[in-house]
Tab-separated table of C-alpha atoms in Angstrom:
chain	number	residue	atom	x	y	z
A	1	UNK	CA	-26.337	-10.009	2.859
A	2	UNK	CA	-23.427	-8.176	1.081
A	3	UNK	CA	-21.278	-10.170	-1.261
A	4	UNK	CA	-17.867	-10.616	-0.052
A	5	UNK	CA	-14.729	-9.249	-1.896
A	6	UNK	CA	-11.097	-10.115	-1.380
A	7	UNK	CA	-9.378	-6.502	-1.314
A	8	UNK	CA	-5.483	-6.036	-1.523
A	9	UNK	CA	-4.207	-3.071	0.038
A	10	UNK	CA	-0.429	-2.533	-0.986
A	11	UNK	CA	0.894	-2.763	-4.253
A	12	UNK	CA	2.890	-1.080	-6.480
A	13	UNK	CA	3.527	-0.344	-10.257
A	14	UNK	CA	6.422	0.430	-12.535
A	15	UNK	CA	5.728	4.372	-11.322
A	16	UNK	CA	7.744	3.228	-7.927
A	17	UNK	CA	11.429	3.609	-8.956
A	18	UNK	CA	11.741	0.134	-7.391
A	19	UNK	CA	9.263	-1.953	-9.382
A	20	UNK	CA	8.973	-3.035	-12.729
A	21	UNK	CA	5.430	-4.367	-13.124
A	22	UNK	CA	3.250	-2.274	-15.692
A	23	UNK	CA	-0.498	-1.237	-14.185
A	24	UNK	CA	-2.212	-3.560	-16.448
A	25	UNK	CA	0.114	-6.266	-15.785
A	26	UNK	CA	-0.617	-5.613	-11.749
A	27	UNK	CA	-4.134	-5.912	-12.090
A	28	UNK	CA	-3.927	-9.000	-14.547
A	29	UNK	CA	-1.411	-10.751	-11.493
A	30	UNK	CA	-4.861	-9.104	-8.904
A	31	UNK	CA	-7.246	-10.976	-10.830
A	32	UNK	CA	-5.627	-14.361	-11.834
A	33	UNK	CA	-4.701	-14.553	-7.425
A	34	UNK	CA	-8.477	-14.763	-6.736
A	35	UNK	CA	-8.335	-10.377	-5.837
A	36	UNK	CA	-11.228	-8.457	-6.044
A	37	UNK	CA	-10.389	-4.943	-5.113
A	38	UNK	CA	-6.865	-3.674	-5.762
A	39	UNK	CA	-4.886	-0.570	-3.511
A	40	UNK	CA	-2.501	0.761	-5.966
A	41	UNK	CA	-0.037	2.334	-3.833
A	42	UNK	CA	3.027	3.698	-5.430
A	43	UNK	CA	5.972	5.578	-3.502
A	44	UNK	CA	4.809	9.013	-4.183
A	45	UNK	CA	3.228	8.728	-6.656
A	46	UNK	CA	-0.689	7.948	-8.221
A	47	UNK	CA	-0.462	7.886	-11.910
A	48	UNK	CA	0.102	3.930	-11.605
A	49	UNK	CA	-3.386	3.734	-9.549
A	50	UNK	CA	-5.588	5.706	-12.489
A	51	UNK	CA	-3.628	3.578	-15.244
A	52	UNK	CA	-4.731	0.324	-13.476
A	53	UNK	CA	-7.937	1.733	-12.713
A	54	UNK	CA	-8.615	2.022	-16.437
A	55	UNK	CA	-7.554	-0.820	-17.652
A	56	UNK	CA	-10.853	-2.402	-16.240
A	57	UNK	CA	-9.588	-5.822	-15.065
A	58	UNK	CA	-10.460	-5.508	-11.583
A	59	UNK	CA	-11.743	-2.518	-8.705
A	60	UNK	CA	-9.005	-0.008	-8.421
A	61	UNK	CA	-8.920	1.768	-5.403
A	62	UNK	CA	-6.199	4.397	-5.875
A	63	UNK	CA	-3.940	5.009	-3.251
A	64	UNK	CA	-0.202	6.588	-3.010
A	65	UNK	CA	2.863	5.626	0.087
A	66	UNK	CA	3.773	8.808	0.860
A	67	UNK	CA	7.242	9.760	2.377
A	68	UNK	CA	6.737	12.292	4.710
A	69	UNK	CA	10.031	13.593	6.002
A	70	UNK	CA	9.607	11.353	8.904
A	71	UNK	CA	9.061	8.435	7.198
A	72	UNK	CA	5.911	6.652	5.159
A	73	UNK	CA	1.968	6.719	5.623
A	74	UNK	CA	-0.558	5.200	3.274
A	75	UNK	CA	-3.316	6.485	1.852
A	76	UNK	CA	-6.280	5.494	-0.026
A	77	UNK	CA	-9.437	7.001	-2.147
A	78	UNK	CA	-7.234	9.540	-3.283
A	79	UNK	CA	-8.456	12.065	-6.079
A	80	UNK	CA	-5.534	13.748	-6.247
A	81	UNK	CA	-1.369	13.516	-5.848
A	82	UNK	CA	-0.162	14.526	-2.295
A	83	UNK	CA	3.616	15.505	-2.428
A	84	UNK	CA	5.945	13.804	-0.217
A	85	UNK	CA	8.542	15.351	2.604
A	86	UNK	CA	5.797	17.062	4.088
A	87	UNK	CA	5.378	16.735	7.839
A	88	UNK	CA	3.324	13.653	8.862
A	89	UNK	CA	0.404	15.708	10.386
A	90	UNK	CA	0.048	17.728	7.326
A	91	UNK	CA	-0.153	14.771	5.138
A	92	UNK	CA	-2.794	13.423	7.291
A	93	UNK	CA	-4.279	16.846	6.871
A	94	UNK	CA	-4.183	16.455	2.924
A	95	UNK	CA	-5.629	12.997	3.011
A	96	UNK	CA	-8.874	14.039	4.971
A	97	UNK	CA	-9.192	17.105	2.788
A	98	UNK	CA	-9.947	14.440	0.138
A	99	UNK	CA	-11.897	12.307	2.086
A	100	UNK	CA	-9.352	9.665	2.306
A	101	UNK	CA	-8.853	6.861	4.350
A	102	UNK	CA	-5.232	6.766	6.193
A	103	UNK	CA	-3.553	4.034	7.290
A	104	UNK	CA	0.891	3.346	8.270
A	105	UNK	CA	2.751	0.808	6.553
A	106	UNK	CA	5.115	-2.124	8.781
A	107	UNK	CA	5.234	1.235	11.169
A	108	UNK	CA	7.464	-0.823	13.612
A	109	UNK	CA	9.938	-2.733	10.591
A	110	UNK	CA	12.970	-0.831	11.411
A	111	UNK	CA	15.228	-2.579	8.900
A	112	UNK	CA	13.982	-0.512	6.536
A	113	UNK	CA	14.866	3.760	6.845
A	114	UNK	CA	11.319	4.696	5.412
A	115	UNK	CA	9.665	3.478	8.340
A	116	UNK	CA	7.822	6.418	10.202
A	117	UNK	CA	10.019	7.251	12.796
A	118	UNK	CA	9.744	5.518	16.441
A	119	UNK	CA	9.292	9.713	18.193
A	120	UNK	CA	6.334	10.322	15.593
A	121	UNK	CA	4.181	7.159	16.718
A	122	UNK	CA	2.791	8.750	19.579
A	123	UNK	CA	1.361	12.032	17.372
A	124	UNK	CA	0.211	10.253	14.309
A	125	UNK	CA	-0.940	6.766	15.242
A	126	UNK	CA	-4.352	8.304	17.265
A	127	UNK	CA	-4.893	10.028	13.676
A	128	UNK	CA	-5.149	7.136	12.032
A	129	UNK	CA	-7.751	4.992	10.451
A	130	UNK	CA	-5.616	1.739	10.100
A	131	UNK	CA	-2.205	0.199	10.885
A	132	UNK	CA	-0.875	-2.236	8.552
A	133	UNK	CA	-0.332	-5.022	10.849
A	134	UNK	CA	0.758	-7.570	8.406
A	135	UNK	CA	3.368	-6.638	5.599
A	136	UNK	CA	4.472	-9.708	3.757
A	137	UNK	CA	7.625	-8.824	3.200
A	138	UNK	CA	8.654	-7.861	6.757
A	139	UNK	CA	11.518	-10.007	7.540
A	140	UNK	CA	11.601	-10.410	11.270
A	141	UNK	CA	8.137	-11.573	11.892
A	142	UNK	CA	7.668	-9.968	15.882
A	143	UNK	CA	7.871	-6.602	13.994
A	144	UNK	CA	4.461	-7.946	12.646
A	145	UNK	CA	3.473	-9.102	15.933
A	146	UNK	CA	4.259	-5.770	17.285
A	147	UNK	CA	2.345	-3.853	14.803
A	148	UNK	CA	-0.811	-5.802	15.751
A	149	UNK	CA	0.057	-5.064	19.638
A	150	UNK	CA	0.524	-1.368	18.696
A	151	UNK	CA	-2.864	-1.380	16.700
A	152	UNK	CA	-5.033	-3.217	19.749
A	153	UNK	CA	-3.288	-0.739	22.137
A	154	UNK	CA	-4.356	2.423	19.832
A	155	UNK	CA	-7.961	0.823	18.835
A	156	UNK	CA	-7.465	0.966	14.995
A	157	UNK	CA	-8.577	-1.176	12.545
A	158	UNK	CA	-6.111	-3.943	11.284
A	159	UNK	CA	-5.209	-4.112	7.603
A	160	UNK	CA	-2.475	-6.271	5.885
A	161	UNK	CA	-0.724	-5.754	2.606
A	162	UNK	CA	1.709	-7.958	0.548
A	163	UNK	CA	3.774	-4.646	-0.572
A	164	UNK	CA	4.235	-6.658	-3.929
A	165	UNK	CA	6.924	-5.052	-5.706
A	166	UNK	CA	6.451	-8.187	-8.328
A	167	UNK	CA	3.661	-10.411	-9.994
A	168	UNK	CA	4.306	-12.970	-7.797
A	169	UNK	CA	3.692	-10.977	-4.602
A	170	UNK	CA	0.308	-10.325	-5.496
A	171	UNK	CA	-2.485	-12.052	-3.129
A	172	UNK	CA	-0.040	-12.768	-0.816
A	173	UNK	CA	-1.923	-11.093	1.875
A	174	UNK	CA	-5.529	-9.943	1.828
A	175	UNK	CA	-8.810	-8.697	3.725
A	176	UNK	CA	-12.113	-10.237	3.150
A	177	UNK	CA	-14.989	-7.923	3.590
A	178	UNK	CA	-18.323	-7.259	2.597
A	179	UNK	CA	-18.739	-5.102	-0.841
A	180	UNK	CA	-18.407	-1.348	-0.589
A	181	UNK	CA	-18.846	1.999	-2.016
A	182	UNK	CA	-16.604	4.781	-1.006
A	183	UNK	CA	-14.244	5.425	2.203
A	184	UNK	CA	-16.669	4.842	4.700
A	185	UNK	CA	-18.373	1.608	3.988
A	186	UNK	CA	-14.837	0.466	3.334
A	187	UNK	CA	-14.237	1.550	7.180
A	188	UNK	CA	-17.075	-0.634	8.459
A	189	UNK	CA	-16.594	-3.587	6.011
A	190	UNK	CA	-12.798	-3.614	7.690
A	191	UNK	CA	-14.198	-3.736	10.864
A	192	UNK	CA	-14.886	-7.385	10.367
A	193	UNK	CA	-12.033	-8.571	7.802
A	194	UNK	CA	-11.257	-11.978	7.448
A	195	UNK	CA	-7.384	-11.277	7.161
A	196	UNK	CA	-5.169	-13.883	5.453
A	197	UNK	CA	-1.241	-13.458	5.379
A	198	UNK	CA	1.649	-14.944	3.925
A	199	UNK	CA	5.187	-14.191	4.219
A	200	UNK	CA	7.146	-13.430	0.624
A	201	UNK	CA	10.303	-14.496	0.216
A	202	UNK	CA	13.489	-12.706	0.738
A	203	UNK	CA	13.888	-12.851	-2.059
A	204	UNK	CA	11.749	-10.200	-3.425
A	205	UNK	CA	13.723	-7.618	-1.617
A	206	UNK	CA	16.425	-8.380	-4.145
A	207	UNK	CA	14.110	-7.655	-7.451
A	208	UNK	CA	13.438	-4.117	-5.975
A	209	UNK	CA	17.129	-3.552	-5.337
A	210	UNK	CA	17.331	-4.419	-8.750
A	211	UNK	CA	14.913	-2.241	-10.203
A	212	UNK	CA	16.457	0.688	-8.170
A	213	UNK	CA	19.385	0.033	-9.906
A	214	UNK	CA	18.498	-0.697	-12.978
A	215	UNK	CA	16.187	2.899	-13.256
A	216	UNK	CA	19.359	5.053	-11.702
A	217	UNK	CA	21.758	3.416	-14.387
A	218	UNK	CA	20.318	3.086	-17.504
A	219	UNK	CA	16.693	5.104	-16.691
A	220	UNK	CA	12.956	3.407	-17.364
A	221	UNK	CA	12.807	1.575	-20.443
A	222	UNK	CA	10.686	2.482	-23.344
A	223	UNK	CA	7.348	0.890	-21.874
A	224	UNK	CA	7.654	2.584	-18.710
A	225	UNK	CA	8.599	6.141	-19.933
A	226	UNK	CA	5.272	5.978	-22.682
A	227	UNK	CA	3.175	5.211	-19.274
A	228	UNK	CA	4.513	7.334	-16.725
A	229	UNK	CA	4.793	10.355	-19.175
A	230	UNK	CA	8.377	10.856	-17.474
């Protein structure tokens, strides 16, 4: 019998303009929450995933939120960057080129305007692998509960993500599977998740508000301009 592995599927680094948390310092918050497997998933972005996938602390699986200009979709086991603003079915299109898996973040959280947009659900949700139907820091908890109704309806496989913008977020939501190797065993392992969730505070929406501000006045500091090469 496989050995199981906590995995957490949405997280981001100092290479989203609204975070401030270095790769290594990510995967050192991953390890010390009890996480096995870490989904980097920056806004646009992947160079955060191969830092923290180097730094060796614990199983990177690099991954990238992509803005498509109808709003976000995840995606994992990337090899390389997919641009954002690109229509949602050619995004898809790009993931699957690389063999990657595809899931949509809080798809129905419309207090936030990178949500995929409500007339898109119908064409993209059948492509999916996944729907994210617990994001800790969704505010209004039936937009969870509606994300799990729209994944039963649609026969997808449920994932949950803390979004963690901060250390502290880390772990707060997780899968439980059986080890893997590679996008498909990951498929089947989620087909049997043990998922655990837990809300973050409101809080945390105010650090990344921060951090947007902070980057558009005075720019990344020192540290985060020698890792993202910007």
């Amino acid at each position: 019998m496989a050995d199981l592995v906590r995995v957490e599927l949405h997280a981001h680094t100092w290479w989203s303009g609204d975070c401030g948390v270095s790769p290594r310092d990510l995967c050192q918050a991953a390890r010390d929450a009890g996480i096995d497997v870490l989904a980097v998933t920056d806004h646009n972005q992947i160079g955060g995933a191969f830092e923290a996938r180097d730094c060796g602390i614990v199983d990177v699986i690099v991954g990238e939120e992509i803005r498509t200009d109808r709003g976000e979709l995840l995606a994992y086991f990337l090899k390389e960057w997919i641009p954002p603003r690109l229509p949602p079915i050619e995004t898809i299109a790009r993931i699957r080129d690389q063999g990657g898996v595809v899931s949509i973040p809080h798809p129905l959280d419309r207090d936030r305007n990178s949500t995929l947009a409500a007339d898109q659900l119908d064409a993209v949700v059948p492509l999916l692998d996944m729907v994210e139907v617990f994001n800790s820091r969704v505010i209004k908890p039936d937009r969870n509960r509606r994300a799990s109704e729209l994944c039963l309806r649609n026969g997808k496989i449920p994932a949950v993500g803390s979004d963690a913008h901060t250390r502290g977020e880390v772990g707060n939501s997780w899968q439980e599977i059986p080890e893997f190797d590679g996008p498909q065993q990951f498929l089947a392992a989620m087909q049997d998740a043990r998922l655990n969730t837990r809300r973050a505070s409101p809080l945390a929406r105010i650090a990344s508000n921060w951090q947007k501000v902070r980057k558009r006045m005075f720019g990344p500091d020192v540290a985060e301009l020698a890792g993202t090469g910007r």
